[in-house]
Amino acid sequence: MLLCATMHYQRVGIGLLLWSVFFTLILAPTVDARIRHYKWEVKYEFKSPDCYKKLAITINGRTPGPTIQAQQGDTVIVELKNGLVTENVAIHWHGIRQIGTPWMDGTEGVTQCPILPGDTFIYKFVVDRPGTYLYHAHYGMQREAGLYGAIRVLVPDGVKEPFSYDYDRSIILNDWYHKSTFEQAAGLSSKSFVWVGEPQSLLIQGRGRFNCLASGLQADTCNSTNPECSPYFLTVVPGKTYRLRIGSLTSLSALNFAIEGHNLTVVEADGHYVEPFVVQNLNIYSGETYSVLVRTDQDPSRNYWAATNVISRNRTTPTGLAIFNYYPNHPRRSPRTAPPTGPQWNDSDYRLAQSVAIKARQGYIIPPPLTSDRVITLLNTQNRIDGYMRWSVNNVSFTLPHTPYLIALKKNMTHVFDQTPAPENYDSASYDIFSAPKNPEATYSNSIYRLKFNSTVDIILQNANSLMNNTSETHPWHLHGHDFWVLGYGKGKFDPVNDPKKYNLVNPIMKNTVPVHSYGWTALRFRADNPGIWAFHCHIESHFYMGMGVVFEEGVERVGELPSSIMGCGETKGVYRP
Amino acid sequence: MLLCATMHYQRVGIGLLLWSVFFTLILAPTVDARIRHYKWEVKYEFKSPDCYKKLAITINGRTPGPTIQAQQGDTVIVELKNGLVTENVAIHWHGIRQIGTPWMDGTEGVTQCPILPGDTFIYKFVVDRPGTYLYHAHYGMQREAGLYGAIRVLVPDGVKEPFSYDYDRSIILNDWYHKSTFEQAAGLSSKSFVWVGEPQSLLIQGRGRFNCLASGLQADTCNSTNPECSPYFLTVVPGKTYRLRIGSLTSLSALNFAIEGHNLTVVEADGHYVEPFVVQNLNIYSGETYSVLVRTDQDPSRNYWAATNVISRNRTTPTGLAIFNYYPNHPRRSPRTAPPTGPQWNDSDYRLAQSVAIKARQGYIIPPPLTSDRVITLLNTQNRIDGYMRWSVNNVSFTLPHTPYLIALKKNMTHVFDQTPAPENYDSASYDIFSAPKNPEATYSNSIYRLKFNSTVDIILQNANSLMNNTSETHPWHLHGHDFWVLGYGKGKFDPVNDPKKYNLVNPIMKNTVPVHSYGWTALRFRADNPGIWAFHCHIESHFYMGMGVVFEEGVERVGELPSSIMGCGETKGVYRP
C-alpha cells in the first residue's frame, strides 16, 4: 500500500492511477487506515473575530471549525448536528474527490438535500490523497457566516514526501463582513440591487482587526481589547523549516500572503506537489490551498509580520495581520516594522506570472491525456435578468433545482430540471470581451452538461468585461469531484487554433481551483472518470449565489444506491414509510 | 345554513354547537360558502416600518401580510411558497380551530414539519366562525421578523350581527426591534444570556416611528422621510359608526390602545360577541383581538391621534401613533394635541378590572359545563437550567420534539418524545409566588397532557415572581384548536376551595388568548372535543422560545389520515417513494 501511494505520483497513465487508488482503498484497512470520527454541532454564536461582535455560524463553538487531521486512506466520519433554529445546512469537503461516495460531496441542490434543524447528518468519506484541503458550508451564503475549516491529510507512515520540514502548520485566510449573510443575500437578490461592498477585515486563522475607535462604535459592539481578536500568532523556533499550509476561503477577495523578511518556497497546491519555486509573497484565490516552506533564518530577537492584502480589486480593506513569533519573544509583541504590502493590487502580469509558475513536481507528474474528446468554453459575464443583477456562463445564469441533481438523475426525474443541454460555447466570433456587454440580458437555467464517462474534457474559462467599463474581475473556479490539469493561461480572447498549441502537456499542475484572470482565459483538462454529479463554479460566494456556475454529470448509471439521508426535499420530501 | 349560523350562538349545548358546525360544513357548498384562494411568497426584504431599515420577512412584499377576508363557512386556501434561501417556515392561523383539519394548524413541531426553501405548502381550512383572527409564523422567532397578518371572517349574507356599524376596519398592533431575530434568539439561548431589551418602536398596522435624528444613524439606515414609515392613517367620515378590529401580535409588550377624544365600545373579543361596555382606552395582550365601535362624533375640522402605549412593563418604548383622519382633513395633518398616554403602566388593578369586564353578550352566551372532569394548574415561572435562562410551567421548561407530536402520536412513535405525563400541579402548599424562586433550577421536557376526548378541563394559570425581585410579568396564554371559557381572575395564589365558588358560570366570555396578570391567577375551562394535538403557550414569542408552553392531546385516534405534506422532518424525513 505504501508502494501504491508512491506509485500514485510516479505512474503516468490515468488507468493506472485509478487502479492504484482502487488498490489503495481495498488495501487501506489492512495496513493502517483508520476511522477519524468527529461530532460537530453547528450553531449561531456571537463572535468578535475582528473585534466587531456579530453572529457567526460556529462548529462546536468555533470559527474556523476544528481541523480534520487524517492520513491518506483514512475514513473521515463527521456527525453533523444542525443546531440552528430555523435554518438548514450542508457542508462541502473541498478538494476531496468523493470517489465512490458522490452523495457525500455536501453540495446542497446538487448532491444532497439540506440538513434540517435538529437533524444529524453523517458524512462519511475516504481521504484518498495526501494534501491540504478545506471544508465549508455549501448552502445559501452560510460560508460567509463563518462555517468553514481545514482538512489536513498526511502521507501514510513511512512514506516520504519530496521535501522535508521540521514542523507542519495550517492557516486559513478569509475576508469578513459586518453585515449578516441574510442582509447580503437580500441585497443581491433584490431589484434595487444592494452590494455589501468590500469586506471590513481580512482574517488570518479567524482573527483580524477592525478599527473600533475610528468606527465610533460602542464597546459592547466593537472592543479592541477583546481577546477573541488578538492577532493570531505562529510561534516558530529559529533555524528550522516550517511547512505552512495556507488555504483561502474568502467570500470575495483575491489575496496576497507574505511573511515579512522570509521567502516562501511553494511545494504543494491543492494536494499536488509543485516543482518548488521561491516567492516573496504568495497570491491565493478563494478555494485554493498551498503549502510553502519557510526557513526561520532571520534575526531571532524579534517577531515578524505575517500579512495578507487584497489583490485584483482596489484596496479598501486594511491589511490582515498575524505575528510570526520567533521563540522566545513574547508572541504578542508587535514588530515595529511596517507590514508587507504585497504587490500592486492591479498588477495582473504579476499574478499571471505566478499562476504560470506553478508546475507539477518532477517525479510526481501525472501526464494529461494529449488530446481531449470535448471542448467546453465558458464565457464569464455579469448580466441583468428582468432588472436583477446576475452572473452568467455563456449567457446562462445558473439556478439550483428544487430536487438535487444526483437524486433526480439517479431516479430519472426528468421534470425537475431543464433537460436542454447547457451551451458549449458563446458567440466568440462577435463577442467583445473588452467591453461591457452590449446586450446584458441573460437567461436563467438549471440545465447541465452530461459528459461521456471516462472521456477527456477541456474547459476554456474565458473572462470578459463586467457591466462596469474597464473592469474584469478575477474568478476562481472550483471543480467538485476532480482535479484538473491546468494547461495554460492567456491574455485576451482564447484562440482555439493557436492557443492549444502552447498548452503545457509536459508537467501541468493538477488543481481543483484555478483563477481566470482579468480579460484572460484559463484552459483546463480533466477526465470524466468519477461517477456522480459535480458542481463547477466561481468560488466567490456571491457570484455563485448570483448564477456563476455549471454542473457536470458523468457515469451516473455507475453510482451505487443513494443513501436516504441525502433526501427529504423537493420530489423526495417527507413521504413517510412506516 | 344561515339558520345554523345563528343557532351557533343561541344554542346552549356543546353537542348542538358541534352539530351545527358539522351541519354548516356539510351544507356550506350548497349555500354560499366559497373558496378564498391566496398565493403567497415569503421572502426577506429590506423594510423601514419605523424608518429604520432592516430585513423583514414579507408576504408578497408586505409586512403585515395581506388580510384574509372570508365569510363564515368559507374554505381558505393559502398556497405558501417559501422563498427564503436557507430557512424553513410555518404559519399558524390564530383563532381558527381547525375542526377536522388539525394538521393545518401551522405549528412547527406540533402539527407539521417546517416548509423547506423552495417548497410550496398548501394550507386549506374552513373558517367556521365569524370574527377577528390573526395569522403569523409559528417557527423559531420568525413572527418577530414581520411574518404576520389579519383574518377577518364575516357573517353570512343576511345574518345580522347584534350591533350595527357603517364601516369595518382592521389594524394590527405590534412592537418592533432593530436587532434581527437571529441575534435575539442567539442571545436568549446562550449561557451568557443577552436580552434584547424593550422594543424600539410600536407599530400600528405595520407603521411606527423611530427617532432617526436622535439616534445619529445615517440616512441610508434610518430616514424619517421614508414613506414606508409615514404614520398609518384611518380616514373616517363624520357622524358614522366604525367597527374597528384590533389585534395585537407583539413580541413582548402588553399594550393599551386609544383614539384621542373617542370612546371605544367593546363588542367582540377573539371572535365572540361581548356584552358591550365603553372604555376610553383598551388593554390588549399579544394574541388577542377585539372589535370596538367608534362613533365619529367629534369636531370634524381636525384629525385625532390613535395611540398605543406599553402597559405592564416600565415604558421605554415611545407611544406608537397613527392618525384618525376626519375626512376631508388632510390625512397627514398631525393633531396639535398631545397623544393619549393610556393608564399608568403599573396600574394592575385597572388591567384586571378591564379583563373582568369582558362577558359574553346576552343572546350569544354559550354556557360552560357547570363542572369539570380535570383541573390542571400551571405555575408560570422564570428559571435557570444549567446556567441557561428559561421559562417554565410547573418547573418544566418545554422543548419541541424533533418529530411533530401529531405525526408521532398518530403513527405511535412513542420514542420521539417523553411519554411521562406532564405535571398537573406544582407544590402549591409551600411555593411562595411572591418571591423569586428559592431553587430556580427547572428541567427540560417535551412531555404532554393527554386529555380524555370530550372531557371538560379546567386550567388554572398561576402567576408568580420572576427571577428578579418584585417582578411578575403578565403572560398572555393562547390555546390552539379551541376557545375556552374565562371563568375568573384573581389576585395572589389561587384557592382551590373557595375561588371556584366565585367562577362566572353565567355569562363567561369565550376566548383563545387570555392574560394571567402579575401575581395573579386566571381560571379557564374548555371541552376537549377537537381531535388533534394543540399547543397552549405564552404568546410572548421569546417566552415560548424559552420554554413557556404545554401541549394537549385529545382524540388523536379520531384524527383522519395525515397529509404527507406535513411530513419531512425527524422520523418522517426524506424517505423516497418512487
mmCIF file of C-alpha atoms in Angstrom, chain A residues 76-303:
data_model
loop_
_atom_site.group_PDB
_atom_site.id
_atom_site.type_symbol
_atom_site.label_atom_id
_atom_site.label_comp_id
_atom_site.label_asym_id
_atom_site.label_seq_id
_atom_site.Cartn_x
_atom_site.Cartn_y
_atom_site.Cartn_z
ATOM 1 C CA VAL A 76 -13.453 10.505 7.927
ATOM 2 C CA ILE A 77 -16.818 10.464 9.679
ATOM 3 C CA VAL A 78 -18.396 13.743 10.659
ATOM 4 C CA GLU A 79 -21.632 13.503 12.609
ATOM 5 C CA LEU A 80 -23.008 16.910 11.886
ATOM 6 C CA LYS A 81 -25.828 18.094 14.131
ATOM 7 C CA ASN A 82 -27.704 21.106 12.871
ATOM 8 C CA GLY A 83 -28.265 23.199 15.984
ATOM 9 C CA LEU A 84 -29.613 26.227 14.119
ATOM 10 C CA VAL A 85 -33.190 27.205 14.948
ATOM 11 C CA THR A 86 -34.863 27.670 11.572
ATOM 12 C CA GLU A 87 -32.063 27.163 9.051
ATOM 13 C CA ASN A 88 -30.870 24.114 7.204
ATOM 14 C CA VAL A 89 -27.226 23.441 6.470
ATOM 15 C CA ALA A 90 -24.838 21.411 4.260
ATOM 16 C CA ILE A 91 -21.042 21.091 4.313
ATOM 17 C CA HIS A 92 -18.780 20.528 1.318
ATOM 18 C CA TRP A 93 -15.426 18.756 1.669
ATOM 19 C CA HIS A 94 -13.444 20.914 -0.682
ATOM 20 C CA GLY A 95 -10.793 19.023 -2.618
ATOM 21 C CA ILE A 96 -11.928 15.571 -1.523
ATOM 22 C CA ARG A 97 -12.978 13.805 -4.717
ATOM 23 C CA GLN A 98 -15.543 11.520 -3.081
ATOM 24 C CA ILE A 99 -14.676 8.590 -5.299
ATOM 25 C CA GLY A 100 -17.458 6.087 -4.812
ATOM 26 C CA THR A 101 -19.338 8.443 -2.480
ATOM 27 C CA PRO A 102 -20.651 11.240 -4.721
ATOM 28 C CA TRP A 103 -23.575 11.704 -2.303
ATOM 29 C CA MET A 104 -21.148 12.888 0.378
ATOM 30 C CA ASP A 105 -19.962 15.956 -1.510
ATOM 31 C CA GLY A 106 -22.173 18.180 0.644
ATOM 32 C CA THR A 107 -23.372 20.448 -2.151
ATOM 33 C CA GLU A 108 -26.962 21.432 -1.436
ATOM 34 C CA GLY A 109 -29.146 21.113 -4.520
ATOM 35 C CA VAL A 110 -26.513 19.091 -6.390
ATOM 36 C CA THR A 111 -25.662 16.078 -4.245
ATOM 37 C CA GLN A 112 -27.951 16.350 -1.251
ATOM 38 C CA CYS A 113 -30.952 17.936 0.381
ATOM 39 C CA PRO A 114 -30.161 20.377 3.150
ATOM 40 C CA ILE A 115 -29.916 19.118 6.719
ATOM 41 C CA LEU A 116 -32.884 20.260 8.782
ATOM 42 C CA PRO A 117 -32.645 21.916 12.216
ATOM 43 C CA GLY A 118 -32.275 19.217 14.852
ATOM 44 C CA ASP A 119 -31.149 16.616 12.328
ATOM 45 C CA THR A 120 -27.812 14.858 12.470
ATOM 46 C CA PHE A 121 -26.325 14.011 9.098
ATOM 47 C CA ILE A 122 -23.421 11.601 8.942
ATOM 48 C CA TYR A 123 -20.808 12.495 6.373
ATOM 49 C CA LYS A 124 -18.515 9.546 5.667
ATOM 50 C CA PHE A 125 -15.808 9.541 3.042
ATOM 51 C CA VAL A 126 -12.275 8.377 2.343
ATOM 52 C CA VAL A 127 -9.459 10.871 2.054
ATOM 53 C CA ASP A 128 -7.622 9.144 -0.732
ATOM 54 C CA ARG A 129 -4.830 11.638 -1.364
ATOM 55 C CA PRO A 130 -2.466 13.418 0.986
ATOM 56 C CA GLY A 131 -2.565 17.181 0.901
ATOM 57 C CA THR A 132 -4.176 20.334 2.131
ATOM 58 C CA TYR A 133 -7.945 20.675 1.782
ATOM 59 C CA LEU A 134 -10.808 22.682 3.166
ATOM 60 C CA TYR A 135 -14.394 22.320 4.222
ATOM 61 C CA HIS A 136 -17.165 24.877 4.266
ATOM 62 C CA ALA A 137 -20.904 25.389 4.066
ATOM 63 C CA HIS A 138 -22.303 24.945 0.552
ATOM 64 C CA TYR A 139 -25.801 26.319 1.036
ATOM 65 C CA GLY A 140 -27.033 29.854 0.505
ATOM 66 C CA MET A 141 -24.305 32.153 1.775
ATOM 67 C CA GLN A 142 -23.567 30.326 5.011
ATOM 68 C CA ARG A 143 -19.846 30.054 4.282
ATOM 69 C CA GLU A 144 -19.545 33.787 4.815
ATOM 70 C CA ALA A 145 -21.173 33.390 8.207
ATOM 71 C CA GLY A 146 -18.097 31.522 9.440
ATOM 72 C CA LEU A 147 -18.878 27.866 8.724
ATOM 73 C CA TYR A 148 -15.519 26.623 7.418
ATOM 74 C CA GLY A 149 -12.311 24.876 8.367
ATOM 75 C CA ALA A 150 -9.273 22.899 7.179
ATOM 76 C CA ILE A 151 -8.575 19.284 6.291
ATOM 77 C CA ARG A 152 -5.010 18.070 6.506
ATOM 78 C CA VAL A 153 -4.275 14.662 5.022
ATOM 79 C CA LEU A 154 -0.848 13.256 5.827
ATOM 80 C CA VAL A 155 1.067 10.658 3.853
ATOM 81 C CA PRO A 156 0.999 7.161 5.294
ATOM 82 C CA ASP A 157 3.578 6.237 7.901
ATOM 83 C CA GLY A 158 6.901 5.570 6.274
ATOM 84 C CA VAL A 159 6.122 7.422 3.064
ATOM 85 C CA LYS A 160 8.497 10.266 2.440
ATOM 86 C CA GLU A 161 7.405 13.479 0.841
ATOM 87 C CA PRO A 162 9.760 15.082 -1.687
ATOM 88 C CA PHE A 163 10.711 17.874 0.680
ATOM 89 C CA SER A 164 11.497 17.965 4.340
ATOM 90 C CA TYR A 165 10.439 20.211 7.147
ATOM 91 C CA ASP A 166 10.527 20.249 10.906
ATOM 92 C CA TYR A 167 7.024 21.421 11.678
ATOM 93 C CA ASP A 168 3.687 21.415 9.909
ATOM 94 C CA ARG A 169 1.250 24.325 10.470
ATOM 95 C CA SER A 170 -2.048 25.423 8.881
ATOM 96 C CA ILE A 171 -3.765 28.746 8.467
ATOM 97 C CA ILE A 172 -6.901 29.779 6.640
ATOM 98 C CA LEU A 173 -7.271 33.226 5.161
ATOM 99 C CA ASN A 174 -10.675 34.821 4.908
ATOM 100 C CA ASP A 175 -12.397 38.129 4.441
ATOM 101 C CA TRP A 176 -15.046 39.245 6.878
ATOM 102 C CA TYR A 177 -18.175 41.343 6.670
ATOM 103 C CA HIS A 178 -20.100 43.038 9.445
ATOM 104 C CA LYS A 179 -23.429 42.714 7.671
ATOM 105 C CA SER A 180 -25.221 39.417 8.095
ATOM 106 C CA THR A 181 -25.325 36.969 5.212
ATOM 107 C CA PHE A 182 -29.105 37.483 5.189
ATOM 108 C CA GLU A 183 -28.642 41.176 4.560
ATOM 109 C CA GLN A 184 -26.087 40.429 1.883
ATOM 110 C CA ALA A 185 -28.236 37.852 0.119
ATOM 111 C CA ALA A 186 -31.369 40.020 0.272
ATOM 112 C CA GLY A 187 -29.459 42.940 -1.198
ATOM 113 C CA LEU A 188 -28.009 40.865 -4.040
ATOM 114 C CA SER A 189 -31.334 39.359 -4.991
ATOM 115 C CA SER A 190 -33.451 42.493 -4.893
ATOM 116 C CA LYS A 191 -34.268 44.565 -7.934
ATOM 117 C CA SER A 192 -32.820 47.587 -6.238
ATOM 118 C CA PHE A 193 -29.519 45.699 -6.137
ATOM 119 C CA VAL A 194 -27.555 46.472 -2.991
ATOM 120 C CA TRP A 195 -23.985 45.290 -2.834
ATOM 121 C CA VAL A 196 -22.414 44.978 0.564
ATOM 122 C CA GLY A 197 -19.141 46.384 -0.702
ATOM 123 C CA GLU A 198 -15.600 45.412 0.228
ATOM 124 C CA PRO A 199 -15.086 43.384 3.411
ATOM 125 C CA GLN A 200 -14.357 45.134 6.683
ATOM 126 C CA SER A 201 -11.430 42.892 7.596
ATOM 127 C CA LEU A 202 -9.111 40.163 6.451
ATOM 128 C CA LEU A 203 -8.819 37.255 8.852
ATOM 129 C CA ILE A 204 -5.802 35.009 9.359
ATOM 130 C CA GLN A 205 -6.905 31.807 11.043
ATOM 131 C CA GLY A 206 -10.142 33.504 12.127
ATOM 132 C CA ARG A 207 -8.601 36.642 13.573
ATOM 133 C CA GLY A 208 -8.484 40.142 12.195
ATOM 134 C CA ARG A 209 -8.684 43.661 13.457
ATOM 135 C CA PHE A 210 -11.283 46.275 12.741
ATOM 136 C CA ASN A 211 -10.583 49.796 13.897
ATOM 137 C CA CYS A 212 -13.213 50.096 16.653
ATOM 138 C CA LEU A 213 -12.064 53.502 17.822
ATOM 139 C CA ALA A 214 -12.265 55.088 14.402
ATOM 140 C CA SER A 215 -15.648 53.491 13.819
ATOM 141 C CA GLY A 216 -17.202 55.230 16.807
ATOM 142 C CA LEU A 217 -18.974 52.025 17.780
ATOM 143 C CA GLN A 218 -19.694 51.284 21.406
ATOM 144 C CA ALA A 219 -17.532 48.845 23.334
ATOM 145 C CA ASP A 220 -20.284 46.248 23.612
ATOM 146 C CA THR A 221 -20.294 46.058 19.798
ATOM 147 C CA CYS A 222 -16.661 46.689 18.953
ATOM 148 C CA ASN A 223 -13.948 46.237 21.520
ATOM 149 C CA SER A 224 -10.293 46.184 20.521
ATOM 150 C CA THR A 225 -9.292 44.600 23.818
ATOM 151 C CA ASN A 226 -11.465 41.536 23.226
ATOM 152 C CA PRO A 227 -9.109 38.543 23.370
ATOM 153 C CA GLU A 228 -11.077 36.923 20.508
ATOM 154 C CA CYS A 229 -9.469 39.431 18.155
ATOM 155 C CA SER A 230 -5.951 39.495 19.462
ATOM 156 C CA PRO A 231 -3.824 38.671 16.418
ATOM 157 C CA TYR A 232 -3.136 35.097 15.529
ATOM 158 C CA PHE A 233 0.461 34.196 16.243
ATOM 159 C CA LEU A 234 2.527 31.397 14.849
ATOM 160 C CA THR A 235 5.343 30.565 17.216
ATOM 161 C CA VAL A 236 8.471 29.292 15.491
ATOM 162 C CA VAL A 237 11.861 28.100 16.644
ATOM 163 C CA PRO A 238 14.844 29.718 14.970
ATOM 164 C CA GLY A 239 16.811 27.720 12.434
ATOM 165 C CA LYS A 240 14.037 25.346 11.434
ATOM 166 C CA THR A 241 11.952 24.692 8.355
ATOM 167 C CA TYR A 242 8.207 25.090 8.627
ATOM 168 C CA ARG A 243 5.670 23.715 6.249
ATOM 169 C CA LEU A 244 2.910 26.272 6.275
ATOM 170 C CA ARG A 245 -0.353 25.140 4.731
ATOM 171 C CA ILE A 246 -2.347 28.123 3.552
ATOM 172 C CA GLY A 247 -5.923 27.969 2.372
ATOM 173 C CA SER A 248 -8.193 30.794 1.302
ATOM 174 C CA LEU A 249 -11.948 30.777 1.829
ATOM 175 C CA THR A 250 -12.627 34.404 1.131
ATOM 176 C CA SER A 251 -16.117 35.422 0.127
ATOM 177 C CA LEU A 252 -14.839 37.874 -2.413
ATOM 178 C CA SER A 253 -11.206 38.863 -2.162
ATOM 179 C CA ALA A 254 -8.190 37.555 -4.023
ATOM 180 C CA LEU A 255 -5.338 37.745 -1.547
ATOM 181 C CA ASN A 256 -1.597 38.003 -1.339
ATOM 182 C CA PHE A 257 0.170 36.486 1.644
ATOM 183 C CA ALA A 258 3.661 37.295 2.902
ATOM 184 C CA ILE A 259 5.825 36.821 5.947
ATOM 185 C CA GLU A 260 7.974 39.843 6.498
ATOM 186 C CA GLY A 261 11.624 39.133 5.602
ATOM 187 C CA HIS A 262 11.044 35.465 4.766
ATOM 188 C CA ASN A 263 10.952 33.730 1.448
ATOM 189 C CA LEU A 264 8.250 31.227 0.742
ATOM 190 C CA THR A 265 9.068 28.092 -1.217
ATOM 191 C CA VAL A 266 5.917 26.806 -2.876
ATOM 192 C CA VAL A 267 5.812 22.994 -2.706
ATOM 193 C CA GLU A 268 2.132 21.980 -2.822
ATOM 194 C CA ALA A 269 -1.005 23.275 -4.456
ATOM 195 C CA ASP A 270 -4.477 21.776 -3.875
ATOM 196 C CA GLY A 271 -2.957 18.458 -2.784
ATOM 197 C CA HIS A 272 -0.369 18.151 -5.591
ATOM 198 C CA TYR A 273 3.371 18.583 -5.292
ATOM 199 C CA VAL A 274 4.675 21.677 -7.032
ATOM 200 C CA GLU A 275 8.081 21.975 -8.682
ATOM 201 C CA PRO A 276 9.490 24.210 -5.956
ATOM 202 C CA PHE A 277 9.781 27.912 -6.617
ATOM 203 C CA VAL A 278 10.547 30.761 -4.316
ATOM 204 C CA VAL A 279 8.413 33.850 -3.858
ATOM 205 C CA GLN A 280 8.483 36.810 -1.511
ATOM 206 C CA ASN A 281 4.731 36.624 -1.357
ATOM 207 C CA LEU A 282 2.016 34.264 -2.498
ATOM 208 C CA ASN A 283 -1.130 35.062 -4.458
ATOM 209 C CA ILE A 284 -4.013 32.904 -3.334
ATOM 210 C CA TYR A 285 -7.571 32.806 -4.611
ATOM 211 C CA SER A 286 -10.679 31.661 -2.776
ATOM 212 C CA GLY A 287 -10.786 27.871 -2.711
ATOM 213 C CA GLU A 288 -7.075 27.362 -3.283
ATOM 214 C CA THR A 289 -4.604 25.783 -0.890
ATOM 215 C CA TYR A 290 -0.818 25.906 -0.926
ATOM 216 C CA SER A 291 1.990 24.547 1.162
ATOM 217 C CA VAL A 292 5.029 26.748 1.426
ATOM 218 C CA LEU A 293 8.279 26.036 3.213
ATOM 219 C CA VAL A 294 9.558 28.809 5.440
ATOM 220 C CA ARG A 295 13.049 28.765 6.886
ATOM 221 C CA THR A 296 13.259 30.588 10.217
ATOM 222 C CA ASP A 297 16.620 32.051 9.332
ATOM 223 C CA GLN A 298 16.101 35.697 10.263
ATOM 224 C CA ASP A 299 17.147 37.698 13.317
ATOM 225 C CA PRO A 300 15.623 35.653 16.141
ATOM 226 C CA SER A 301 15.487 38.561 18.600
ATOM 227 C CA ARG A 302 12.237 39.908 17.206
ATOM 228 C CA ASN A 303 8.887 38.945 15.745
#
